[in-house]
Amino acid sequence: MAGYRVEAISSGPQPALSSHTTLALSRVDAVLNTMTVLGHSQHDDYYENYRSNCITLASADAELNLEGNYIHRLPEEIQTLLHLRVINLSRNKFRHFPEQLTSLQALETINLEENEIVDVPVEKLALMESLQSVNLMSNPLNEEVRVIARPLIKFNLLMSPAIPQV
């Protein structure tokens, strides 16, 4: 499967891209610009960390890797990434599940490992037909999520074992 690895979206010559892929790149760039405006620019190199993360684009396949960037919320513009299939938001600072992801019907994999998420919109995730895997390992999920998730979901849900209450 042919694809493009983009290190900095706007730097240097790039291989010829289809109009579909170019549109996807401009949407990713808009999302990253919005994230900077949301207050993540207090570190001089922070924006460059977002832009230098691996964004792999192929014909109808897209992956966004924002692992380990101290992100605590996503901008609404993330919903414009209609062909996004994989998103890695592990090792960030999310306290709430980013519900904008539930509107991305092409999404197959969501990785939110090692965040601070307690509650998950299980009912909305259950309606996502393409969803195959959600990784919520090392999150302090509440008991309700653990109980209602299993009967409702058709995808692979990874959770850490519940911590016994003392």
PDB file of C-alpha atoms in Angstrom:
ATOM      1  CA  MET A   1       0.000   0.000   0.000  1.00  0.00           C
ATOM      2  CA  ALA A   2       1.603   3.243  -1.139  1.00  0.00           C
ATOM      3  CA  GLY A   3       1.531   6.168   1.258  1.00  0.00           C
ATOM      4  CA  TYR A   4       3.187   9.428   2.193  1.00  0.00           C
ATOM      5  CA  ARG A   5       5.013  10.234   5.385  1.00  0.00           C
ATOM      6  CA  VAL A   6       4.754  13.925   6.126  1.00  0.00           C
ATOM      7  CA  GLU A   7       7.216  15.302   8.662  1.00  0.00           C
ATOM      8  CA  ALA A   8       6.345  18.981   8.279  1.00  0.00           C
ATOM      9  CA  ILE A   9       3.273  19.584   6.210  1.00  0.00           C
ATOM     10  CA  SER A  10       4.456  22.776   4.543  1.00  0.00           C
ATOM     11  CA  SER A  11       8.206  22.232   4.181  1.00  0.00           C
ATOM     12  CA  GLY A  12      10.131  21.219   1.088  1.00  0.00           C
ATOM     13  CA  PRO A  13       9.023  19.596  -2.138  1.00  0.00           C
ATOM     14  CA  GLN A  14       6.499  16.815  -1.788  1.00  0.00           C
ATOM     15  CA  PRO A  15       5.544  13.961  -4.086  1.00  0.00           C
ATOM     16  CA  ALA A  16       2.588  14.564  -6.358  1.00  0.00           C
ATOM     17  CA  LEU A  17      -0.541  14.201  -4.268  1.00  0.00           C
ATOM     18  CA  SER A  18      -4.076  13.596  -5.380  1.00  0.00           C
ATOM     19  CA  SER A  19      -6.595  16.365  -4.719  1.00  0.00           C
ATOM     20  CA  HIS A  20      -8.182  14.071  -2.099  1.00  0.00           C
ATOM     21  CA  THR A  21      -4.886  13.685  -0.219  1.00  0.00           C
ATOM     22  CA  THR A  22      -4.082  17.396  -0.550  1.00  0.00           C
ATOM     23  CA  LEU A  23      -7.454  18.231   0.977  1.00  0.00           C
ATOM     24  CA  ALA A  24      -6.756  15.827   3.829  1.00  0.00           C
ATOM     25  CA  LEU A  25      -3.393  17.513   4.413  1.00  0.00           C
ATOM     26  CA  SER A  26      -4.965  20.967   4.537  1.00  0.00           C
ATOM     27  CA  ARG A  27      -7.588  19.721   7.022  1.00  0.00           C
ATOM     28  CA  VAL A  28      -4.882  18.205   9.248  1.00  0.00           C
ATOM     29  CA  ASP A  29      -2.953  21.473   9.066  1.00  0.00           C
ATOM     30  CA  ALA A  30      -6.121  23.401  10.045  1.00  0.00           C
ATOM     31  CA  VAL A  31      -6.652  21.096  13.029  1.00  0.00           C
ATOM     32  CA  LEU A  32      -3.048  21.547  14.152  1.00  0.00           C
ATOM     33  CA  ASN A  33      -3.275  25.332  13.755  1.00  0.00           C
ATOM     34  CA  THR A  34      -6.448  25.345  15.862  1.00  0.00           C
ATOM     35  CA  MET A  35      -4.771  23.259  18.552  1.00  0.00           C
ATOM     36  CA  THR A  36      -2.055  25.891  18.802  1.00  0.00           C
ATOM     37  CA  VAL A  37      -4.659  28.639  19.186  1.00  0.00           C
ATOM     38  CA  LEU A  38      -6.329  26.646  21.990  1.00  0.00           C
ATOM     39  CA  GLY A  39      -3.421  27.465  24.277  1.00  0.00           C
ATOM     40  CA  HIS A  40      -0.859  24.848  23.408  1.00  0.00           C
ATOM     41  CA  SER A  41       1.637  27.386  22.045  1.00  0.00           C
ATOM     42  CA  GLN A  42       3.094  28.362  25.401  1.00  0.00           C
ATOM     43  CA  HIS A  43       6.117  26.192  24.551  1.00  0.00           C
ATOM     44  CA  ASP A  44       8.093  27.493  21.572  1.00  0.00           C
ATOM     45  CA  ASP A  45       8.550  24.087  20.005  1.00  0.00           C
ATOM     46  CA  TYR A  46       5.108  22.714  20.888  1.00  0.00           C
ATOM     47  CA  TYR A  47       3.481  23.454  17.543  1.00  0.00           C
ATOM     48  CA  GLU A  48       6.410  21.867  15.733  1.00  0.00           C
ATOM     49  CA  ASN A  49       5.950  18.707  17.834  1.00  0.00           C
ATOM     50  CA  TYR A  50       2.401  18.382  16.474  1.00  0.00           C
ATOM     51  CA  ARG A  51       3.497  19.011  12.918  1.00  0.00           C
ATOM     52  CA  SER A  52       6.406  16.585  13.122  1.00  0.00           C
ATOM     53  CA  ASN A  53       4.319  13.695  14.431  1.00  0.00           C
ATOM     54  CA  CYS A  54       3.780  10.906  11.969  1.00  0.00           C
ATOM     55  CA  ILE A  55       0.828  11.533   9.671  1.00  0.00           C
ATOM     56  CA  THR A  56       0.527   8.722   7.201  1.00  0.00           C
ATOM     57  CA  LEU A  57      -1.739   9.270   4.235  1.00  0.00           C
ATOM     58  CA  ALA A  58      -2.667   6.796   1.547  1.00  0.00           C
ATOM     59  CA  SER A  59      -5.466   6.804  -1.009  1.00  0.00           C
ATOM     60  CA  ALA A  60      -8.415   6.479   1.385  1.00  0.00           C
ATOM     61  CA  ASP A  61      -6.483   5.788   4.559  1.00  0.00           C
ATOM     62  CA  ALA A  62      -5.267   8.292   7.143  1.00  0.00           C
ATOM     63  CA  GLU A  63      -3.547   8.011  10.501  1.00  0.00           C
ATOM     64  CA  LEU A  64      -2.969  10.805  12.995  1.00  0.00           C
ATOM     65  CA  ASN A  65      -0.427  10.260  15.772  1.00  0.00           C
ATOM     66  CA  LEU A  66      -0.503  12.852  18.557  1.00  0.00           C
ATOM     67  CA  GLU A  67       0.971  10.641  21.259  1.00  0.00           C
ATOM     68  CA  GLY A  68       2.625  12.278  24.259  1.00  0.00           C
ATOM     69  CA  ASN A  69       1.828  15.938  23.570  1.00  0.00           C
ATOM     70  CA  TYR A  70       0.064  16.990  26.822  1.00  0.00           C
ATOM     71  CA  ILE A  71      -3.192  17.500  24.909  1.00  0.00           C
ATOM     72  CA  HIS A  72      -6.311  17.718  27.085  1.00  0.00           C
ATOM     73  CA  ARG A  73      -8.933  18.375  24.387  1.00  0.00           C
ATOM     74  CA  LEU A  74      -9.371  18.245  20.634  1.00  0.00           C
ATOM     75  CA  PRO A  75     -10.637  21.123  18.501  1.00  0.00           C
ATOM     76  CA  GLU A  76     -14.023  20.769  16.817  1.00  0.00           C
ATOM     77  CA  GLU A  77     -12.186  20.871  13.448  1.00  0.00           C
ATOM     78  CA  ILE A  78     -11.067  17.281  14.046  1.00  0.00           C
ATOM     79  CA  GLN A  79     -14.541  16.355  12.732  1.00  0.00           C
ATOM     80  CA  THR A  80     -13.483  17.499   9.248  1.00  0.00           C
ATOM     81  CA  LEU A  81     -11.042  14.586   8.970  1.00  0.00           C
ATOM     82  CA  LEU A  82     -13.695  12.332   7.450  1.00  0.00           C
ATOM     83  CA  HIS A  83     -11.256   9.712   6.152  1.00  0.00           C
ATOM     84  CA  LEU A  84      -9.358   9.344   9.413  1.00  0.00           C
ATOM     85  CA  ARG A  85      -9.051   5.636  10.195  1.00  0.00           C
ATOM     86  CA  VAL A  86      -6.545   5.585  13.068  1.00  0.00           C
ATOM     87  CA  ILE A  87      -5.922   8.136  15.807  1.00  0.00           C
ATOM     88  CA  ASN A  88      -3.313   7.762  18.532  1.00  0.00           C
ATOM     89  CA  LEU A  89      -3.925  10.091  21.468  1.00  0.00           C
ATOM     90  CA  SER A  90      -2.080   7.983  24.042  1.00  0.00           C
ATOM     91  CA  ARG A  91       0.010   9.480  26.824  1.00  0.00           C
ATOM     92  CA  ASN A  92      -1.747  12.849  26.871  1.00  0.00           C
ATOM     93  CA  LYS A  93      -3.893  14.644  29.489  1.00  0.00           C
ATOM     94  CA  PHE A  94      -7.465  13.877  28.428  1.00  0.00           C
ATOM     95  CA  ARG A  95      -9.870  13.806  31.385  1.00  0.00           C
ATOM     96  CA  HIS A  96     -12.912  13.368  29.134  1.00  0.00           C
ATOM     97  CA  PHE A  97     -13.280  11.087  26.141  1.00  0.00           C
ATOM     98  CA  PRO A  98     -13.057  13.326  23.016  1.00  0.00           C
ATOM     99  CA  GLU A  99     -16.635  12.866  21.787  1.00  0.00           C
ATOM    100  CA  GLN A 100     -15.863  14.560  18.451  1.00  0.00           C
ATOM    101  CA  LEU A 101     -14.309  11.229  17.475  1.00  0.00           C
ATOM    102  CA  THR A 102     -17.728   9.540  17.541  1.00  0.00           C
ATOM    103  CA  SER A 103     -18.755  11.551  14.468  1.00  0.00           C
ATOM    104  CA  LEU A 104     -15.866  10.141  12.379  1.00  0.00           C
ATOM    105  CA  GLN A 105     -17.565   7.160  10.754  1.00  0.00           C
ATOM    106  CA  ALA A 106     -14.408   5.866   8.987  1.00  0.00           C
ATOM    107  CA  LEU A 107     -12.521   5.608  12.298  1.00  0.00           C
ATOM    108  CA  GLU A 108     -11.328   2.049  12.971  1.00  0.00           C
ATOM    109  CA  THR A 109      -8.853   2.488  15.835  1.00  0.00           C
ATOM    110  CA  ILE A 110      -8.786   4.902  18.763  1.00  0.00           C
ATOM    111  CA  ASN A 111      -5.833   4.773  21.148  1.00  0.00           C
ATOM    112  CA  LEU A 112      -6.337   6.739  24.376  1.00  0.00           C
ATOM    113  CA  GLU A 113      -3.994   4.686  26.551  1.00  0.00           C
ATOM    114  CA  GLU A 114      -2.477   6.426  29.587  1.00  0.00           C
ATOM    115  CA  ASN A 115      -4.753   9.425  29.908  1.00  0.00           C
ATOM    116  CA  GLU A 116      -7.026  10.408  32.813  1.00  0.00           C
ATOM    117  CA  ILE A 117     -10.387   9.364  31.323  1.00  0.00           C
ATOM    118  CA  VAL A 118     -13.119   8.272  33.745  1.00  0.00           C
ATOM    119  CA  ASP A 119     -16.242   8.181  31.563  1.00  0.00           C
ATOM    120  CA  VAL A 120     -16.708   6.956  27.980  1.00  0.00           C
ATOM    121  CA  PRO A 121     -19.711   7.455  25.630  1.00  0.00           C
ATOM    122  CA  VAL A 122     -20.169   3.716  25.161  1.00  0.00           C
ATOM    123  CA  GLU A 123     -23.560   4.083  23.442  1.00  0.00           C
ATOM    124  CA  LYS A 124     -22.121   6.455  20.799  1.00  0.00           C
ATOM    125  CA  LEU A 125     -19.089   4.224  20.238  1.00  0.00           C
ATOM    126  CA  ALA A 126     -21.383   1.219  19.793  1.00  0.00           C
ATOM    127  CA  LEU A 127     -23.027   3.001  16.828  1.00  0.00           C
ATOM    128  CA  MET A 128     -19.723   3.425  14.965  1.00  0.00           C
ATOM    129  CA  GLU A 129     -19.850   0.691  12.330  1.00  0.00           C
ATOM    130  CA  SER A 130     -16.189   0.880  11.256  1.00  0.00           C
ATOM    131  CA  LEU A 131     -14.758   0.922  14.774  1.00  0.00           C
ATOM    132  CA  GLN A 132     -12.616  -2.151  15.478  1.00  0.00           C
ATOM    133  CA  SER A 133     -10.522  -1.220  18.506  1.00  0.00           C
ATOM    134  CA  VAL A 134     -10.501   1.277  21.379  1.00  0.00           C
ATOM    135  CA  ASN A 135      -7.524   1.228  23.742  1.00  0.00           C
ATOM    136  CA  LEU A 136      -8.333   2.692  27.160  1.00  0.00           C
ATOM    137  CA  MET A 137      -5.594   0.919  29.121  1.00  0.00           C
ATOM    138  CA  SER A 138      -4.212   2.819  32.132  1.00  0.00           C
ATOM    139  CA  ASN A 139      -7.209   5.136  32.491  1.00  0.00           C
ATOM    140  CA  PRO A 140      -9.202   5.398  35.755  1.00  0.00           C
ATOM    141  CA  LEU A 141     -12.477   4.253  34.128  1.00  0.00           C
ATOM    142  CA  ASN A 142     -15.552   4.247  36.317  1.00  0.00           C
ATOM    143  CA  GLU A 143     -17.348   1.006  37.115  1.00  0.00           C
ATOM    144  CA  GLU A 144     -20.397   1.935  35.014  1.00  0.00           C
ATOM    145  CA  VAL A 145     -18.274   1.980  31.846  1.00  0.00           C
ATOM    146  CA  ARG A 146     -16.894  -1.451  32.711  1.00  0.00           C
ATOM    147  CA  VAL A 147     -20.374  -2.908  33.276  1.00  0.00           C
ATOM    148  CA  ILE A 148     -22.287  -1.490  30.294  1.00  0.00           C
ATOM    149  CA  ALA A 149     -19.486  -1.624  27.720  1.00  0.00           C
ATOM    150  CA  ARG A 150     -19.212  -5.386  27.175  1.00  0.00           C
ATOM    151  CA  PRO A 151     -22.828  -6.124  26.176  1.00  0.00           C
ATOM    152  CA  LEU A 152     -23.100  -3.055  23.913  1.00  0.00           C
ATOM    153  CA  ILE A 153     -19.919  -3.101  21.878  1.00  0.00           C
ATOM    154  CA  LYS A 154     -18.913  -5.113  18.826  1.00  0.00           C
ATOM    155  CA  PHE A 155     -15.298  -3.943  18.761  1.00  0.00           C
ATOM    156  CA  ASN A 156     -12.181  -4.803  20.760  1.00  0.00           C
ATOM    157  CA  LEU A 157     -12.142  -2.698  23.943  1.00  0.00           C
ATOM    158  CA  LEU A 158      -8.892  -2.731  25.910  1.00  0.00           C
ATOM    159  CA  MET A 159      -9.171  -1.712  29.575  1.00  0.00           C
ATOM    160  CA  SER A 160      -6.893  -2.163  32.573  1.00  0.00           C
ATOM    161  CA  PRO A 161      -8.281  -4.368  35.332  1.00  0.00           C
ATOM    162  CA  ALA A 162     -10.420  -2.536  37.880  1.00  0.00           C
ATOM    163  CA  ILE A 163      -8.541  -1.415  40.963  1.00  0.00           C
ATOM    164  CA  PRO A 164     -10.118  -2.949  44.076  1.00  0.00           C
ATOM    165  CA  GLN A 165     -11.656  -0.359  46.404  1.00  0.00           C
ATOM    166  CA  VAL A 166     -10.104  -0.275  49.878  1.00  0.00           C
TER     167      VAL A 166
END
